[in-house]
Short mmCIF file of C-alpha atoms and ligand atoms in Angstrom, two decimals:
data_model
loop_
_atom_site.label_atom_id
_atom_site.label_comp_id
_atom_site.label_asym_id
_atom_site.label_seq_id
_atom_site.Cartn_x
_atom_site.Cartn_y
_atom_site.Cartn_z
CA MET A 1 12.68 24.90 1.40
CA SER A 2 15.84 22.77 1.34
CA ARG A 3 17.05 21.11 -1.84
CA LEU A 4 17.24 17.33 -1.96
CA ILE A 5 20.48 15.69 -3.05
CA VAL A 6 20.24 12.00 -3.96
CA VAL A 7 23.33 9.85 -4.39
CA SER A 8 23.23 6.25 -5.63
CA ASN A 9 25.49 4.02 -7.67
CA ARG A 10 23.37 4.40 -10.80
CA VAL A 11 21.18 7.34 -11.65
CA SER A 12 17.78 6.65 -13.15
CA ALA A 13 16.63 10.21 -13.67
CA PRO A 14 14.61 10.66 -16.89
CA LYS A 15 16.73 11.08 -20.02
CA ALA A 16 15.83 12.73 -23.29
CA GLN A 17 16.83 9.66 -25.30
CA SER A 18 15.13 7.00 -23.15
CA GLY A 19 11.60 6.11 -24.16
CA GLY A 20 11.08 3.39 -21.51
CA ALA A 21 9.00 3.84 -18.39
CA GLN A 22 10.90 4.41 -15.15
CA GLY A 23 10.75 2.07 -12.17
CA GLY A 24 8.90 3.12 -8.99
CA LEU A 25 12.02 4.20 -7.12
CA ALA A 26 13.09 6.46 -9.97
CA VAL A 27 9.59 7.95 -10.21
CA ALA A 28 9.43 8.68 -6.47
CA LEU A 29 12.89 10.17 -6.31
CA THR A 30 12.60 12.22 -9.49
CA SER A 31 9.28 13.71 -8.40
CA ALA A 32 10.93 14.67 -5.07
CA LEU A 33 13.92 16.11 -6.91
CA ARG A 34 11.61 18.11 -9.15
CA GLU A 35 9.68 19.51 -6.16
CA HIS A 36 12.82 20.26 -4.16
CA ASP A 37 14.93 21.46 -7.06
CA GLY A 38 17.56 18.82 -6.33
CA ILE A 39 20.35 16.88 -8.03
CA TRP A 40 20.84 13.13 -8.46
CA PHE A 41 24.51 12.06 -8.39
CA GLY A 42 25.95 8.69 -9.43
CA TRP A 43 28.12 6.65 -11.75
CA SER A 44 27.37 7.05 -15.47
CA GLY A 45 27.69 3.28 -15.99
CA ASP A 46 30.57 3.93 -18.39
CA ALA A 47 34.32 3.47 -18.20
CA GLY A 48 36.34 6.55 -18.99
CA PRO A 49 39.40 8.52 -17.98
CA GLY A 50 39.08 11.22 -15.32
CA HIS A 51 36.25 11.65 -12.87
CA GLU A 52 34.61 14.80 -14.16
CA LEU A 53 30.94 15.37 -13.34
CA THR A 54 28.63 15.78 -16.30
CA PHE A 55 25.42 17.65 -15.50
CA SER A 56 22.23 17.30 -17.48
CA THR A 57 18.70 18.50 -16.85
CA TYR A 58 15.69 16.85 -18.38
CA ASP A 59 12.05 17.24 -17.49
CA GLY A 60 12.89 19.43 -14.48
CA VAL A 61 15.36 16.99 -12.93
CA THR A 62 19.11 17.53 -12.83
CA SER A 63 21.46 14.59 -12.76
CA ALA A 64 25.23 14.60 -12.42
CA THR A 65 27.26 11.55 -13.33
CA LEU A 66 30.89 10.62 -13.59
CA ASP A 67 32.75 7.87 -15.42
CA LEU A 68 34.92 5.37 -13.57
CA SER A 69 38.14 3.76 -14.76
CA GLU A 70 38.22 0.06 -15.70
CA GLN A 71 40.09 -0.61 -12.48
CA ASP A 72 37.50 1.28 -10.41
CA ILE A 73 34.69 -0.74 -11.94
CA GLU A 74 36.47 -4.02 -11.37
CA GLU A 75 37.34 -3.32 -7.74
CA TYR A 76 34.46 -1.13 -6.54
CA TYR A 77 31.43 -2.37 -8.52
CA ASP A 78 32.14 -5.91 -9.71
CA GLY A 79 34.43 -6.43 -6.71
CA TYR A 80 33.54 -5.07 -3.29
CA ALA A 81 29.90 -4.22 -4.04
CA ASN A 82 28.89 -7.33 -5.95
CA ARG A 83 31.38 -10.00 -4.89
CA THR A 84 31.83 -9.03 -1.24
CA LEU A 85 28.94 -7.01 0.20
CA TRP A 86 26.06 -8.36 -1.92
CA PRO A 87 26.65 -12.08 -1.11
CA LEU A 88 27.58 -11.40 2.52
CA PHE A 89 24.50 -9.22 3.12
CA HIS A 90 22.37 -11.96 1.50
CA TYR A 91 23.76 -14.52 4.00
CA ARG A 92 25.95 -16.19 1.34
CA LEU A 93 29.28 -16.34 3.10
CA ASP A 94 30.12 -19.28 0.79
CA LEU A 95 30.06 -16.92 -2.22
CA THR A 96 31.69 -13.95 -0.52
CA GLU A 97 35.14 -12.96 -1.82
CA PHE A 98 37.48 -11.03 0.42
CA GLU A 99 40.13 -9.24 -1.60
CA ARG A 100 42.10 -6.30 -0.28
CA GLU A 101 42.07 -4.61 -3.69
CA PHE A 102 38.26 -4.68 -3.68
CA GLN A 103 38.08 -2.85 -0.38
CA GLY A 104 40.73 -0.37 -1.52
CA GLY A 105 38.84 0.30 -4.75
CA TYR A 106 35.55 0.72 -2.87
CA GLU A 107 37.00 3.29 -0.49
CA ARG A 108 38.82 5.06 -3.33
CA VAL A 109 35.70 5.39 -5.48
CA ASN A 110 33.62 6.58 -2.53
CA ALA A 111 36.31 9.17 -1.81
CA VAL A 112 36.13 10.33 -5.44
CA PHE A 113 32.37 10.75 -5.15
CA ALA A 114 32.76 12.69 -1.90
CA GLU A 115 35.38 14.97 -3.40
CA LYS A 116 33.29 15.69 -6.50
CA ILE A 117 29.95 16.09 -4.75
CA ALA A 118 31.04 18.19 -1.73
CA PRO A 119 31.62 21.44 -3.68
CA GLU A 120 28.12 21.14 -5.23
CA ILE A 121 26.35 21.02 -1.87
CA GLN A 122 24.66 24.10 -0.44
CA GLU A 123 24.19 24.82 3.24
CA ASP A 124 20.53 23.77 3.61
CA ASP A 125 20.56 20.75 1.30
CA LEU A 126 19.21 17.43 2.56
CA ILE A 127 21.41 14.55 1.41
CA TRP A 128 20.01 11.07 0.83
CA VAL A 129 22.50 8.29 0.00
CA HIS A 130 21.33 4.92 -1.30
CA ASP A 131 22.52 1.38 -0.85
CA TYR A 132 25.54 -0.80 -0.17
CA HIS A 133 27.72 0.72 -2.89
CA MET A 134 27.89 3.97 -0.94
CA ILE A 135 28.03 3.11 2.78
CA PRO A 136 31.13 5.23 3.64
CA LEU A 137 30.10 8.20 1.49
CA GLY A 138 28.50 10.13 4.36
CA TRP A 139 31.61 9.84 6.49
CA LEU A 140 33.79 10.91 3.55
CA LEU A 141 31.51 13.90 2.89
CA ARG A 142 31.88 14.90 6.55
CA GLN A 143 35.66 14.77 6.01
CA GLN A 144 35.13 17.25 3.20
CA GLY A 145 33.50 19.61 5.68
CA CYS A 146 29.88 18.79 4.90
CA ARG A 147 27.62 19.60 7.89
CA ASN A 148 24.28 18.91 6.22
CA ARG A 149 21.57 16.56 7.34
CA MET A 150 22.33 13.20 5.76
CA GLY A 151 20.34 10.00 5.48
CA PHE A 152 21.21 6.54 4.23
CA PHE A 153 18.80 3.87 2.99
CA LEU A 154 19.86 0.24 2.61
CA HIS A 155 17.89 -1.57 -0.11
CA ILE A 156 19.24 -5.04 0.76
CA PRO A 157 19.13 -7.02 4.03
CA TRP A 158 21.39 -6.26 6.97
CA PRO A 159 23.13 -9.54 7.88
CA PRO A 160 23.21 -11.16 11.32
CA THR A 161 26.17 -10.09 13.48
CA ARG A 162 27.82 -13.51 13.33
CA LEU A 163 28.03 -13.25 9.54
CA LEU A 164 29.01 -9.61 9.39
CA VAL A 165 32.01 -10.09 11.65
CA ALA A 166 33.51 -12.29 8.91
CA LEU A 167 34.10 -9.11 6.90
CA PRO A 168 37.61 -7.73 7.43
CA ASP A 169 37.26 -4.19 8.81
CA HIS A 170 33.55 -4.67 9.46
CA ARG A 171 33.69 -2.25 12.37
CA ARG A 172 35.20 0.50 10.27
CA LEU A 173 32.40 0.09 7.71
CA VAL A 174 29.65 0.19 10.33
CA GLU A 175 31.25 3.10 12.19
CA SER A 176 31.17 5.12 8.99
CA LEU A 177 27.36 4.82 9.04
CA PHE A 178 27.31 6.99 12.15
CA ALA A 179 28.13 9.97 9.96
CA TYR A 180 24.50 9.85 8.80
CA ASP A 181 21.67 11.30 10.87
CA VAL A 182 19.12 8.68 9.85
CA ILE A 183 19.64 5.12 8.59
CA GLY A 184 16.70 3.31 6.99
CA PHE A 185 16.18 -0.43 6.58
CA GLN A 186 13.51 -2.26 4.61
CA THR A 187 12.19 -4.32 7.54
CA ASN A 188 12.17 -4.64 11.31
CA GLU A 189 14.20 -7.82 10.94
CA TRP A 190 17.13 -6.05 9.26
CA LEU A 191 16.81 -3.18 11.73
CA GLU A 192 17.00 -5.65 14.62
CA SER A 193 20.17 -7.22 13.15
CA PHE A 194 21.74 -3.77 12.91
CA ARG A 195 20.79 -2.95 16.51
CA HIS A 196 22.22 -6.28 17.61
CA TYR A 197 25.53 -5.54 15.89
CA VAL A 198 25.96 -2.04 17.28
CA THR A 199 25.10 -3.07 20.83
CA HIS A 200 27.30 -6.20 20.81
CA GLU A 201 30.25 -4.98 18.76
CA MET A 202 30.29 -1.24 19.47
CA ASP A 203 28.69 -0.77 22.90
CA ALA A 204 26.01 1.45 21.41
CA VAL A 205 23.14 2.55 23.62
CA LEU A 206 19.64 2.21 22.20
CA GLY A 207 17.13 4.89 23.09
CA PRO A 208 13.47 5.56 22.36
CA ASP A 209 12.16 6.09 18.84
CA GLY A 210 15.05 4.30 17.13
CA SER A 211 17.85 6.42 18.52
CA VAL A 212 21.30 4.84 18.68
CA THR A 213 24.11 6.52 20.59
CA ILE A 214 27.84 5.92 20.47
CA GLY A 215 29.86 8.30 22.64
CA SER A 216 28.46 11.76 21.97
CA ARG A 217 26.93 10.86 18.60
CA THR A 218 23.21 9.99 18.38
CA ILE A 219 21.57 8.91 15.16
CA ARG A 220 18.23 7.30 14.32
CA ALA A 221 17.79 3.85 12.76
CA ILE A 222 14.34 3.07 11.38
CA ALA A 223 12.45 0.45 9.39
CA CYS A 224 10.95 2.07 6.31
CA PRO A 225 9.73 -0.47 3.72
CA ILE A 226 9.92 0.61 0.10
CA GLY A 227 6.79 0.35 -2.04
CA ILE A 228 5.91 0.60 -5.72
CA ASP A 229 4.15 3.34 -7.65
CA THR A 230 0.89 1.46 -7.15
CA GLY A 231 -1.34 3.96 -8.92
CA GLU A 232 0.81 3.83 -12.03
CA PHE A 233 1.00 0.04 -11.98
CA VAL A 234 -2.77 -0.38 -11.63
CA GLU A 235 -3.22 2.04 -14.51
CA ALA A 236 -0.66 0.11 -16.58
CA ALA A 237 -2.45 -3.17 -15.82
CA ASN A 238 -5.70 -1.65 -17.13
CA GLY A 239 -4.10 -0.10 -20.21
CA LYS A 240 -4.02 -1.22 -23.84
CA THR A 241 -0.48 -2.69 -23.87
CA ALA A 242 -1.19 -4.78 -20.77
CA HIS A 243 -4.49 -5.85 -22.26
CA ASP A 244 -2.75 -7.00 -25.45
CA ALA A 245 -0.15 -8.91 -23.44
CA TYR A 246 -2.96 -10.45 -21.37
CA GLU A 247 -4.79 -11.55 -24.52
CA ARG A 248 -1.60 -12.98 -25.98
CA MET A 249 -1.02 -14.95 -22.80
CA ALA A 250 -4.64 -16.13 -22.65
CA GLU A 251 -4.42 -17.37 -26.24
CA SER A 252 -1.24 -19.31 -25.61
CA ASN A 253 -2.51 -20.64 -22.23
CA ILE A 254 -5.46 -22.38 -23.90
CA GLY A 255 -7.14 -22.92 -20.56
CA ARG A 256 -3.96 -23.86 -18.69
CA ASP A 257 -3.16 -22.13 -15.41
CA LEU A 258 -0.17 -19.83 -15.66
CA ILE A 259 2.35 -19.56 -12.83
CA VAL A 260 4.68 -16.60 -13.29
CA GLY A 261 8.10 -15.74 -11.91
CA VAL A 262 9.90 -12.49 -12.81
CA ASP A 263 13.35 -11.83 -11.38
CA ARG A 264 16.76 -10.50 -12.23
CA LEU A 265 18.95 -13.55 -12.75
CA ASP A 266 20.54 -13.58 -9.30
CA TYR A 267 21.32 -16.39 -6.86
CA SER A 268 19.49 -14.54 -4.08
CA LYS A 269 16.19 -14.98 -5.92
CA GLY A 270 16.03 -18.73 -5.30
CA LEU A 271 15.41 -19.76 -8.90
CA PRO A 272 16.88 -23.29 -8.82
CA GLU A 273 14.92 -23.89 -5.59
CA ARG A 274 11.76 -22.59 -7.30
CA PHE A 275 12.26 -24.95 -10.23
CA ALA A 276 12.86 -27.82 -7.81
CA GLY A 277 9.59 -26.96 -6.01
CA TYR A 278 7.71 -26.88 -9.30
CA GLU A 279 9.29 -30.17 -10.33
CA ARG A 280 8.12 -31.69 -7.04
CA TYR A 281 4.65 -30.35 -7.77
CA LEU A 282 4.58 -32.00 -11.20
CA ALA A 283 5.79 -35.28 -9.73
CA LYS A 284 3.15 -35.20 -6.95
CA HIS A 285 0.28 -34.16 -9.22
CA PRO A 286 0.32 -36.10 -12.48
CA GLU A 287 -3.36 -35.12 -12.90
CA ARG A 288 -2.22 -31.51 -13.51
CA LYS A 289 -0.09 -32.51 -16.46
CA ASN A 290 -0.84 -30.27 -19.44
CA LYS A 291 -3.07 -28.07 -17.24
CA VAL A 292 -0.48 -25.75 -15.77
CA TYR A 293 2.82 -24.18 -16.78
CA LEU A 294 5.52 -21.98 -15.31
CA LEU A 295 6.69 -18.88 -17.17
CA GLN A 296 10.00 -17.71 -15.72
CA ILE A 297 11.25 -14.34 -16.96
CA ALA A 298 14.83 -13.71 -15.85
CA PRO A 299 17.03 -11.15 -17.61
CA PRO A 300 20.77 -11.69 -16.96
CA SER A 301 22.47 -9.25 -14.60
CA ARG A 302 26.06 -8.59 -13.41
CA THR A 303 27.44 -10.86 -16.09
CA ALA A 304 31.02 -9.78 -15.33
CA VAL A 305 30.78 -11.84 -12.14
CA GLN A 306 31.38 -15.60 -12.49
CA THR A 307 28.68 -16.71 -9.99
CA TYR A 308 26.10 -14.92 -12.15
CA ARG A 309 27.25 -16.82 -15.22
CA ASP A 310 27.09 -20.04 -13.18
CA ILE A 311 23.50 -19.49 -12.07
CA ARG A 312 22.46 -19.01 -15.68
CA GLN A 313 24.00 -22.33 -16.64
CA THR A 314 22.41 -24.08 -13.68
CA LEU A 315 18.97 -22.84 -14.66
CA GLU A 316 19.36 -23.76 -18.30
CA GLY A 317 20.34 -27.27 -17.19
CA LEU A 318 17.39 -27.55 -14.79
CA THR A 319 14.88 -26.26 -17.36
CA GLY A 320 16.13 -28.77 -19.89
CA ARG A 321 15.98 -31.62 -17.41
CA ILE A 322 12.47 -30.83 -16.08
CA ASN A 323 11.05 -30.19 -19.54
CA GLY A 324 12.74 -33.34 -20.82
CA GLU A 325 11.18 -35.39 -18.06
CA PHE A 326 7.64 -33.99 -18.02
CA ALA A 327 6.94 -32.39 -21.44
CA ASP A 328 4.51 -33.82 -23.93
CA ILE A 329 4.20 -33.25 -27.66
CA ASP A 330 1.74 -30.40 -27.01
CA TRP A 331 2.96 -29.12 -23.62
CA VAL A 332 6.12 -27.65 -22.17
CA PRO A 333 6.00 -27.31 -18.36
CA ILE A 334 8.56 -24.47 -18.09
CA ARG A 335 8.96 -21.53 -20.43
CA TYR A 336 12.17 -19.82 -19.53
CA VAL A 337 12.82 -16.38 -21.04
CA ASN A 338 16.11 -14.52 -20.55
CA ARG A 339 15.15 -10.95 -21.24
CA GLY A 340 13.45 -7.90 -19.80
CA PHE A 341 9.98 -6.62 -20.77
CA PRO A 342 8.42 -3.15 -20.58
CA ARG A 343 6.53 -2.60 -17.33
CA ASP A 344 3.11 -2.44 -18.94
CA VAL A 345 3.68 -5.77 -20.72
CA LEU A 346 4.74 -7.29 -17.38
CA ALA A 347 1.56 -5.91 -15.82
CA GLY A 348 -0.52 -7.80 -18.41
CA ILE A 349 1.44 -11.01 -17.85
CA PHE A 350 0.98 -10.70 -14.06
CA ARG A 351 -2.74 -10.24 -14.52
CA ALA A 352 -2.97 -13.33 -16.71
CA ALA A 353 -1.15 -15.45 -14.11
CA ARG A 354 -3.14 -17.51 -11.65
CA ILE A 355 -0.09 -17.63 -9.35
CA GLY A 356 2.76 -15.18 -8.73
CA LEU A 357 5.68 -17.28 -7.52
CA VAL A 358 8.20 -15.20 -5.55
CA THR A 359 10.71 -17.41 -3.75
CA PRO A 360 13.92 -15.53 -2.86
CA LEU A 361 16.30 -17.16 -0.40
CA ARG A 362 16.89 -13.67 0.95
CA ASP A 363 15.66 -10.33 -0.40
CA GLY A 364 15.75 -6.79 1.04
CA MET A 365 12.14 -6.24 0.00
CA ASN A 366 11.11 -7.69 -3.42
CA LEU A 367 9.03 -5.37 -5.52
CA VAL A 368 7.82 -8.05 -7.93
CA ALA A 369 5.57 -9.40 -5.15
CA LYS A 370 3.93 -5.98 -4.84
CA GLU A 371 3.66 -5.49 -8.60
CA TYR A 372 1.95 -8.87 -8.95
CA VAL A 373 -0.65 -7.84 -6.36
CA ALA A 374 -1.21 -4.43 -7.97
CA ALA A 375 -1.77 -5.95 -11.42
CA GLN A 376 -4.58 -8.32 -10.40
CA ASP A 377 -8.19 -8.13 -11.53
CA PRO A 378 -10.16 -7.38 -8.30
CA ASP A 379 -13.01 -9.63 -9.47
CA ASN A 380 -10.78 -12.61 -10.22
CA PRO A 381 -7.40 -12.14 -8.53
CA GLY A 382 -4.54 -14.60 -8.64
CA VAL A 383 -2.65 -15.89 -5.60
CA LEU A 384 0.73 -14.63 -4.42
CA ILE A 385 3.10 -17.32 -3.15
CA LEU A 386 5.84 -15.59 -1.19
CA SER A 387 9.07 -16.64 0.48
CA GLN A 388 9.18 -16.09 4.22
CA PHE A 389 12.69 -14.71 3.63
CA ALA A 390 11.65 -11.79 1.41
CA GLY A 391 11.47 -8.44 3.21
CA ALA A 392 7.99 -8.10 1.69
CA ALA A 393 6.79 -10.97 3.91
CA GLU A 394 6.62 -8.57 6.89
CA GLN A 395 3.91 -6.57 5.15
CA LEU A 396 2.26 -9.09 2.81
CA THR A 397 1.11 -11.49 5.50
CA GLU A 398 -1.94 -12.69 3.53
CA ALA A 399 0.21 -14.23 0.79
CA LEU A 400 0.71 -18.01 0.87
CA MET A 401 4.00 -18.09 2.75
CA ILE A 402 6.57 -20.73 1.84
CA ASN A 403 10.04 -21.87 2.80
CA PRO A 404 12.00 -21.66 -0.49
CA TYR A 405 14.51 -24.29 0.66
CA SER A 406 11.74 -26.91 0.85
CA PRO A 407 10.46 -28.25 -2.49
CA ASP A 408 7.43 -29.69 -0.68
CA SER A 409 6.56 -26.31 0.81
CA ILE A 410 6.52 -24.77 -2.70
CA ALA A 411 4.69 -27.73 -4.25
CA ASP A 412 1.97 -27.72 -1.57
CA ALA A 413 1.45 -23.97 -1.88
CA ILE A 414 1.00 -24.30 -5.66
CA GLU A 415 -1.73 -26.89 -5.12
CA THR A 416 -3.40 -24.77 -2.40
CA ALA A 417 -3.34 -21.74 -4.71
CA LEU A 418 -4.83 -23.60 -7.66
CA GLU A 419 -7.57 -25.03 -5.45
CA MET A 420 -8.34 -21.76 -3.66
CA PRO A 421 -11.99 -20.68 -3.98
CA LEU A 422 -12.70 -17.29 -5.54
CA GLU A 423 -13.99 -15.82 -2.25
CA GLU A 424 -10.76 -16.60 -0.40
CA ARG A 425 -8.67 -15.31 -3.31
CA LYS A 426 -10.59 -12.04 -3.20
CA GLU A 427 -10.29 -11.69 0.56
CA ARG A 428 -6.57 -12.32 0.59
CA TRP A 429 -6.02 -10.04 -2.37
CA ARG A 430 -8.04 -7.21 -0.79
CA SER A 431 -5.89 -7.15 2.33
CA LEU A 432 -2.67 -7.42 0.30
CA MET A 433 -3.80 -4.64 -2.00
CA ASP A 434 -4.72 -2.35 0.91
CA ILE A 435 -1.10 -2.46 2.04
CA VAL A 436 0.42 -2.20 -1.44
CA ALA A 437 -1.81 0.79 -2.20
CA TYR A 438 -1.30 2.63 1.09
CA GLU A 439 2.38 1.95 1.74
CA ASP A 440 3.47 2.85 -1.77
CA VAL A 441 6.73 4.39 -2.92
CA PHE A 442 5.58 7.95 -2.18
CA TRP A 443 4.63 6.95 1.38
CA TRP A 444 8.11 5.44 1.76
CA ARG A 445 9.86 8.55 0.46
CA GLN A 446 7.82 10.85 2.68
CA ARG A 447 8.42 8.72 5.75
CA PHE A 448 12.16 8.72 5.21
CA VAL A 449 12.44 12.42 4.35
CA ASP A 450 10.25 13.34 7.36
CA ALA A 451 12.48 11.27 9.65
CA LEU A 452 15.51 13.03 8.23
CA MET A 453 14.03 16.50 8.61
CA ASN A 454 12.92 15.83 12.19
CA GLN A 455 16.11 14.18 13.41
CA GLY A 456 17.91 16.19 16.08
CA GLN A 457 15.17 18.88 16.16
P1 ADQ B 1 16.25 -6.04 -7.04
O1 ADQ B 1 17.10 -7.12 -6.45
O2 ADQ B 1 16.57 -5.66 -8.42
O3 ADQ B 1 16.22 -4.75 -6.11
P2 ADQ B 1 13.21 -6.27 -6.96
O4 ADQ B 1 12.74 -5.59 -5.73
O5 ADQ B 1 12.48 -7.52 -7.25
O6 ADQ B 1 14.75 -6.68 -6.94
O7 ADQ B 1 13.04 -5.26 -8.16
C1 ADQ B 1 13.23 -5.66 -9.46
C2 ADQ B 1 12.51 -4.71 -10.42
O8 ADQ B 1 12.95 -5.05 -11.74
C3 ADQ B 1 11.00 -4.87 -10.37
O9 ADQ B 1 10.40 -3.62 -10.54
C4 ADQ B 1 10.73 -5.78 -11.56
O10 ADQ B 1 9.46 -5.60 -12.19
C5 ADQ B 1 11.83 -5.41 -12.51
N1 ADQ B 1 12.15 -6.59 -13.35
C6 ADQ B 1 12.60 -7.78 -12.96
N2 ADQ B 1 12.69 -8.62 -14.01
C7 ADQ B 1 12.26 -7.93 -15.07
C8 ADQ B 1 12.11 -8.23 -16.46
N3 ADQ B 1 12.38 -9.43 -16.95
N4 ADQ B 1 11.66 -7.26 -17.27
C9 ADQ B 1 11.36 -6.05 -16.77
N5 ADQ B 1 11.47 -5.71 -15.49
C10 ADQ B 1 11.92 -6.63 -14.66
C11 ADQ B 1 16.84 -4.33 -4.88
C12 ADQ B 1 16.69 -5.29 -3.70
C13 ADQ B 1 15.22 -5.60 -3.45
C14 ADQ B 1 14.45 -4.29 -3.24
C15 ADQ B 1 14.74 -3.29 -4.34
C16 ADQ B 1 14.14 -1.92 -4.05
O11 ADQ B 1 17.41 -6.50 -3.93
O12 ADQ B 1 15.05 -6.45 -2.33
O13 ADQ B 1 13.06 -4.57 -3.23
O14 ADQ B 1 16.15 -3.12 -4.52
O15 ADQ B 1 14.57 -1.44 -2.80
#
């Protein structure tokens, strides 16, 4: 049986010192690594001199990380990954920064990874590279003589051709993807955008079953939506910690309906638009005053990047303004919390919430939507309100779908959700849960690995 080699910017293999529960992706990949006796490569998250790999094995999983220099981090991670590719791939050309040093740093760091990883690879290993930080890695590994089967999975959207061509050297970046044997996207929509680009910009020929040919090279491009570890999340939602969190929420709700939002603090998540929609709701429904509140949990992320500091300020301003306008002596309409919570606490909060409000302007998938569904009480489920622009909207069609740019669309969906009879809530939840339970993170992993093993056979 071949070994599995996973490469991603950050490694979330289990560590001896970390007590916290892992996310679904980490669970799925580490269980595959354990079964296949593999290695997970990535950046340590630290700055340091030299690029030596440090290996560690814990709980049957080996990880290998390297430090990056301050300059690498600035140009590769904070720069090209998070100030060029992330905004561009989320359709935010207005926030995209094009700096030559960023591109240079990105290619340099990818070359370092290729150089360090190549000698560790054995002949039969399957290689699975993750996300926008590592697009050229496959090509660079091929330059190092690596002939293995290689797959790439993109966790974020693939942008429309007309946006992507704004990236200097876009063609070079996309061409490098043809070093992989299989490329996976979260949705059919992102896959379609990719197929549009390669046919219009590179004269690729599309064949059956997702094959894409340029010259003599044929690869496969597939849609393969990521899921959560549904079984674990349901168990967490039924556990003691979640129950305590649920009770704590119920006590502080005192009969009010809770609307919950949980997101990394990121402009792609549509938080100011969400607050504007909720504000519209409060203005349109004075009779709901003191009967509903929004809990927004948003831990800061990527704070080295200015736009991320700006979004935090914007939200603090909006929260203050909306609370100032609508609050009463015994009621605050928005509770805004800037920190992370353990997964089982989140599960309890989701269960206590009558509405899960997920309104990204653009999102590769959005796992919070799936976690909200998994955490619900089957006998009294809440309602998921979901942006039509989240990748998850392709699967979760029974959510109340909204346009996050329209405050009225959000406001009307909140009212519909609060008025929804129990029978309809149950029906919608059942069909959402069927998908979340079946197409979970293990299904996703298997589908991708099967595609990789079968490619070119
Ligand atoms: P993210 O942009 O990080 O992921 P998302 O899919 O929502 O977005 O995953 C976030 C995860 O972090 C969820 O598991 C969530 O529960 C957790 N989280 C968020 N806020 C938290 C908090 N306050 N405390 C604790 N946990 C919190 C990228 C893409 C997504 C894609 C994923 C996976 O942008 O579109 O779904 O990768 O492919």
